[in-house]
mmCIF file of C-alpha atoms in Angstrom:
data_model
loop_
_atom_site.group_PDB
_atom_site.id
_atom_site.type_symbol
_atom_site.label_atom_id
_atom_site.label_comp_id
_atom_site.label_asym_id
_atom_site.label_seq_id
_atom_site.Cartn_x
_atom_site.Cartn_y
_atom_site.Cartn_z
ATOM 1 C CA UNK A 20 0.000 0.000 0.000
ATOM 2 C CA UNK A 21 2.954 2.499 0.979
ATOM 3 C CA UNK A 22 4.772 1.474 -2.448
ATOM 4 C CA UNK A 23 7.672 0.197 0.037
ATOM 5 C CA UNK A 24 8.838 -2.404 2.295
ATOM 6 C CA UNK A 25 7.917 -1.824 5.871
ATOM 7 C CA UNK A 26 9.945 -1.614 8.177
ATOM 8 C CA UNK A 27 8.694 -3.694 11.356
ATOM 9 C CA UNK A 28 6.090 -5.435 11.166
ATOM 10 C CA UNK A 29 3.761 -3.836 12.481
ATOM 11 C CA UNK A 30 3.483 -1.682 9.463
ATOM 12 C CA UNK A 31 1.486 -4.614 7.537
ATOM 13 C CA UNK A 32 -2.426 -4.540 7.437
ATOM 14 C CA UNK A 33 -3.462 -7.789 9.779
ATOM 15 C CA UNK A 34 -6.240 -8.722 6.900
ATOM 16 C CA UNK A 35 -2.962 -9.229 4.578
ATOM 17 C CA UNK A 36 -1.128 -10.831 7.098
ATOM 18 C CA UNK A 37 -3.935 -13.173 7.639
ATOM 19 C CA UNK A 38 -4.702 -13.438 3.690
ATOM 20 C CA UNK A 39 -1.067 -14.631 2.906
ATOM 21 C CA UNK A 40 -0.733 -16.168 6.072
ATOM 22 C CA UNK A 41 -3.960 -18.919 4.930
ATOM 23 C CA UNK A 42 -2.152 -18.935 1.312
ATOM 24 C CA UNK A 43 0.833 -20.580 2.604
ATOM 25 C CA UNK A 44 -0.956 -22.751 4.828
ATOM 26 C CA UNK A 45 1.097 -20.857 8.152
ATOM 27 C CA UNK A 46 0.018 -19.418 11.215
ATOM 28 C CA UNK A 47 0.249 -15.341 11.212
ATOM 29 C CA UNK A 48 1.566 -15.110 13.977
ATOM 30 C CA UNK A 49 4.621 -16.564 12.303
ATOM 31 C CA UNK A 50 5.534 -13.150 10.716
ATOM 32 C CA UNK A 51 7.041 -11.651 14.221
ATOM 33 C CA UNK A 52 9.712 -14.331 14.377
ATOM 34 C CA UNK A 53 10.728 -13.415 10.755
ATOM 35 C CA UNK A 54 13.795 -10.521 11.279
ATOM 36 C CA UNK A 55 13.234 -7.649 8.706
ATOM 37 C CA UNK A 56 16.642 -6.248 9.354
ATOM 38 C CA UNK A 57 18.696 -9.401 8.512
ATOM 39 C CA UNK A 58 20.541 -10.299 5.540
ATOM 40 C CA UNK A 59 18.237 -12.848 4.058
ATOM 41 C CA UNK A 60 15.670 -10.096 4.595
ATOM 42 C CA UNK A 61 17.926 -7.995 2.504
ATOM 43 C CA UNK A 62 18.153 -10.295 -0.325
ATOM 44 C CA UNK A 63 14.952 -11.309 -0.390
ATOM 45 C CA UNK A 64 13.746 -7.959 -0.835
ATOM 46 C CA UNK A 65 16.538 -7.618 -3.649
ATOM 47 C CA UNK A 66 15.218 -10.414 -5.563
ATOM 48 C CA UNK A 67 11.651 -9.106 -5.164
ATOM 49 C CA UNK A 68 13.042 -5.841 -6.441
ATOM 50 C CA UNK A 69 14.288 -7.703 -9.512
ATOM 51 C CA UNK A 70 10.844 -9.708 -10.513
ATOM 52 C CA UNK A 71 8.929 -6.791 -9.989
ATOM 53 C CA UNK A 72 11.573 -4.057 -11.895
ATOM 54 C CA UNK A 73 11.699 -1.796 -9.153
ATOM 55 C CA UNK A 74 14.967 -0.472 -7.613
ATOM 56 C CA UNK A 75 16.214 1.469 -4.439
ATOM 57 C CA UNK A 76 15.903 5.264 -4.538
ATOM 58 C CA UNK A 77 20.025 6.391 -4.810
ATOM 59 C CA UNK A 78 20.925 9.533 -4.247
ATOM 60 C CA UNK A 79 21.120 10.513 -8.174
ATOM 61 C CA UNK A 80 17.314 9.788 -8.699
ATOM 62 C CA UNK A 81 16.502 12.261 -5.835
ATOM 63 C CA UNK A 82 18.562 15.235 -7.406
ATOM 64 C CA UNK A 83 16.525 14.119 -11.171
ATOM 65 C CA UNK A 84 13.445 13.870 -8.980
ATOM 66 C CA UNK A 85 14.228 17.384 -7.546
ATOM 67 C CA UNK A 86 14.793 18.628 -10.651
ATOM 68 C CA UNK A 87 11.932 17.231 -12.509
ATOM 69 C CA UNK A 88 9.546 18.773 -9.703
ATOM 70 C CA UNK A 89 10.831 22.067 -10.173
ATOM 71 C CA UNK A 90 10.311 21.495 -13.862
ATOM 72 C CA UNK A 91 6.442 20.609 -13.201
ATOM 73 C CA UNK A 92 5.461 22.786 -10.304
ATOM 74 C CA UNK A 93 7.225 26.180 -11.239
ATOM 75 C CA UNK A 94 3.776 27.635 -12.977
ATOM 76 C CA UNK A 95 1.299 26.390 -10.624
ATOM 77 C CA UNK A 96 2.194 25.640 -7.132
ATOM 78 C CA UNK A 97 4.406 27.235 -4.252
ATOM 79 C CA UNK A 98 3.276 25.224 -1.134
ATOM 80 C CA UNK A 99 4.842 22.764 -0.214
ATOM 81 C CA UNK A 100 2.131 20.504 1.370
ATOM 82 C CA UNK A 101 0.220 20.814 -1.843
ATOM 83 C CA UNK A 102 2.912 19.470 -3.583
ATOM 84 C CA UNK A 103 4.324 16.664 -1.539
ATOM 85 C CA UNK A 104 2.534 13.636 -3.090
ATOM 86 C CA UNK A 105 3.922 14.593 -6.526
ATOM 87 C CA UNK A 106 7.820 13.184 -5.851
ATOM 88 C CA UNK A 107 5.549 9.951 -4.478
ATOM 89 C CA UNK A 108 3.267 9.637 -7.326
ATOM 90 C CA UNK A 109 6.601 10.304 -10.009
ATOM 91 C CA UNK A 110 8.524 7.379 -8.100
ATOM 92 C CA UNK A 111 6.181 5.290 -8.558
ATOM 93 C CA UNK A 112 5.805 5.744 -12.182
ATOM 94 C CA UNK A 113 9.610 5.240 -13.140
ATOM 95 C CA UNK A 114 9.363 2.148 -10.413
ATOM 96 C CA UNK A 115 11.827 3.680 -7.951
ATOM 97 C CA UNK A 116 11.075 2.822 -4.630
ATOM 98 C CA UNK A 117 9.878 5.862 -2.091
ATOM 99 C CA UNK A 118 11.730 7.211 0.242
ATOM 100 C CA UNK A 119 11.054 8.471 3.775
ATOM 101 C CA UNK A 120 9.304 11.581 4.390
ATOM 102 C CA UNK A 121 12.649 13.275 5.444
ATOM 103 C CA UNK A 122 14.075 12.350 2.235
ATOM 104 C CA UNK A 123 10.863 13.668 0.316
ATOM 105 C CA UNK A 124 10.839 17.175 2.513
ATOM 106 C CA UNK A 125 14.642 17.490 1.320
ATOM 107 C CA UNK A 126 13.586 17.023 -2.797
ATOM 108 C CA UNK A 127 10.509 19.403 -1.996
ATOM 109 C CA UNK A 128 12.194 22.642 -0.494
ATOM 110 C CA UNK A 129 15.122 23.179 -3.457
ATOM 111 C CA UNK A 130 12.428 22.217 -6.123
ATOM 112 C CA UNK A 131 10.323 24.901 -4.815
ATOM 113 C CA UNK A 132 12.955 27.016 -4.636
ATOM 114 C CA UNK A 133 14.596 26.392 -8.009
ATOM 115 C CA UNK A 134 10.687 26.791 -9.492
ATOM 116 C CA UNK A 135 10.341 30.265 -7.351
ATOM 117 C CA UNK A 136 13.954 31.043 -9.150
ATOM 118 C CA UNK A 137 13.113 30.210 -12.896
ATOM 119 C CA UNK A 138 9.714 32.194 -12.637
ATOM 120 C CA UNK A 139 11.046 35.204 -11.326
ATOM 121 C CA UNK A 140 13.755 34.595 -14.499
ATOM 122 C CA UNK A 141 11.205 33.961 -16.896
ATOM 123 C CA UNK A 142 9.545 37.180 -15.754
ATOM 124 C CA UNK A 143 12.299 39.111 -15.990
ATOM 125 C CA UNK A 144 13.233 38.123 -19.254
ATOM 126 C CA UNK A 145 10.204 38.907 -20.679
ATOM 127 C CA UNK A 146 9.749 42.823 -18.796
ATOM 128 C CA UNK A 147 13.676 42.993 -20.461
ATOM 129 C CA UNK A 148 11.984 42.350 -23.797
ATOM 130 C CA UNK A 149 8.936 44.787 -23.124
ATOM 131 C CA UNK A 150 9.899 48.421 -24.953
ATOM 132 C CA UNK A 151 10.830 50.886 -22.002
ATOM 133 C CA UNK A 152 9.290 49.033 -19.051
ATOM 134 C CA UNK A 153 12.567 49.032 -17.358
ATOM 135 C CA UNK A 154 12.701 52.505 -17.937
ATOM 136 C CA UNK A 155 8.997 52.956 -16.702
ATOM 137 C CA UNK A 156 9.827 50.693 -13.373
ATOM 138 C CA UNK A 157 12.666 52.708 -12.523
ATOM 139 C CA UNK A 158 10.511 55.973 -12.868
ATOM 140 C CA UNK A 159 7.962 54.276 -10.704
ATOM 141 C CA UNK A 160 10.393 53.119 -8.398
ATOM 142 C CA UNK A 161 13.030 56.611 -7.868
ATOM 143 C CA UNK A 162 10.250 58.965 -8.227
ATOM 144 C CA UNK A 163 12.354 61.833 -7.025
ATOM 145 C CA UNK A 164 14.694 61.481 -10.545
ATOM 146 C CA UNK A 165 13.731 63.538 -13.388
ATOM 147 C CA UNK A 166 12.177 61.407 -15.465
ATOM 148 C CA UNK A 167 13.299 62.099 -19.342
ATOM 149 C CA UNK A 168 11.625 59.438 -22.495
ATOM 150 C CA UNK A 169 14.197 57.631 -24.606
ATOM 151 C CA UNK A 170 15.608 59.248 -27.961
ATOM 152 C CA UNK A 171 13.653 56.441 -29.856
ATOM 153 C CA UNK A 172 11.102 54.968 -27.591
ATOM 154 C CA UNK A 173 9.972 52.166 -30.200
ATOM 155 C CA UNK A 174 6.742 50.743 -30.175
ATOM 156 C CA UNK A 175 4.259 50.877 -27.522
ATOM 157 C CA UNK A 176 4.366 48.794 -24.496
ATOM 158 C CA UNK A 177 2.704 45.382 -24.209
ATOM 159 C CA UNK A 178 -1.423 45.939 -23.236
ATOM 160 C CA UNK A 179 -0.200 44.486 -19.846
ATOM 161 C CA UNK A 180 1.623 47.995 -19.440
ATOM 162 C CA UNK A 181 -0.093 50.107 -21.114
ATOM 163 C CA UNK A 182 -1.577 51.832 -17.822
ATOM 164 C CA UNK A 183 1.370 51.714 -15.982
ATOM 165 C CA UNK A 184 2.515 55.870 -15.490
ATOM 166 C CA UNK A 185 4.740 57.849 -17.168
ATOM 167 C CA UNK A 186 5.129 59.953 -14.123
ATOM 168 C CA UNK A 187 5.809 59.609 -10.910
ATOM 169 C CA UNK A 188 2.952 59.082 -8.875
ATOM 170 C CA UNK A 189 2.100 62.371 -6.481
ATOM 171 C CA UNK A 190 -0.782 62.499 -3.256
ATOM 172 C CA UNK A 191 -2.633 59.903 -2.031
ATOM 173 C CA UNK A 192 -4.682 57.577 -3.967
ATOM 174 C CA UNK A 193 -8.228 59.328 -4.265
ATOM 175 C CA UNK A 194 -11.365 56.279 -3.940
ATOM 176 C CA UNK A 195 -15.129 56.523 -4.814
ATOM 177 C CA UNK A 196 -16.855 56.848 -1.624
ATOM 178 C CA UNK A 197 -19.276 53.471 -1.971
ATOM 179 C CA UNK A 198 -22.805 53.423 -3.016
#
């Protein structure tokens, strides 16, 4: 159900024990002799690895995974919580078995940050492209600078700028008194 091997065994649903358990024709209360941390564990859960294709989560498919998160959240999501069963649900697909919630918090906050990073560049990019809105930002932002126009302004802004003032803005912003 987790998409992992537990770790004691605790972790496993009794109605599975029991359902396995009357499978192999054994008791379930067999399973807390068994020792999930020895070596024939280990190799058992190798060669269940290997019939099933799955493989151990190494430390190069967390730095893909954080880097394909960053890729996939960067235009829709900043929260973390929202975006914590993505790494889960991506593991799964390529067959890579999940990793602890530590492990998943440590992909989560540099994808979010790396996604934060490439929309602020994609945004600036594009207001470097837009004719004179860095000249226009920096009027809006050191009001107290006279504020001269370009020799050859070019075309006219995007319509996403097209409000934005010439001028500095003066007073206090003036509101409608409501109906």
């Amino acid at each position: 159900m987790a998409g992992r091997f537990p770790k004691p065994w605790l972790e496993l649903p009794r109605d599975a024990v029991e359902h396995v358990a009357r499978q192999v024709q054994v008791a379930a209360r067999e399973l807390a002799q068994y020792a999930f941390t020895s070596r024939t564990t280990k190799r058992h859960r190798t060669e269940i690895r290997d019939l099933t294709g799955w493989h151990e989560c190494t430390g190069t498919d967390l730095v893909k995974l954080t880097s394909w998160l960053a890729d996939e959240i960067w235009h829709n999501e900043r929260r973390a919580e929202a975006v914590r069963a993505e790494p889960l649900r991506h593991l799964r697909e390529k067959r890579i078995e999940p990793t602890t919630a530590d492990q998943i918090s440590t992909v989560v906050r540099p994808a979010l940050h790396q996604a934060e990073d490439h929309a602020i560049g994609e945004v600036a990019d594009w207001l470097a492209r837009a004719q004179r809105c860095t000249w226009r930002l920096d009027t809006l932002h050191h009001p107290r600078q006279p504020t001269r126009p370009r020799p050859d302004p070019g075309p006219s802004p995007p319509p996403a700028l097209t409000y934005m003032p010439t001028a500095p803005l003066t007073g206090a912003l003036r509101t409608r008194p409501a109906k």
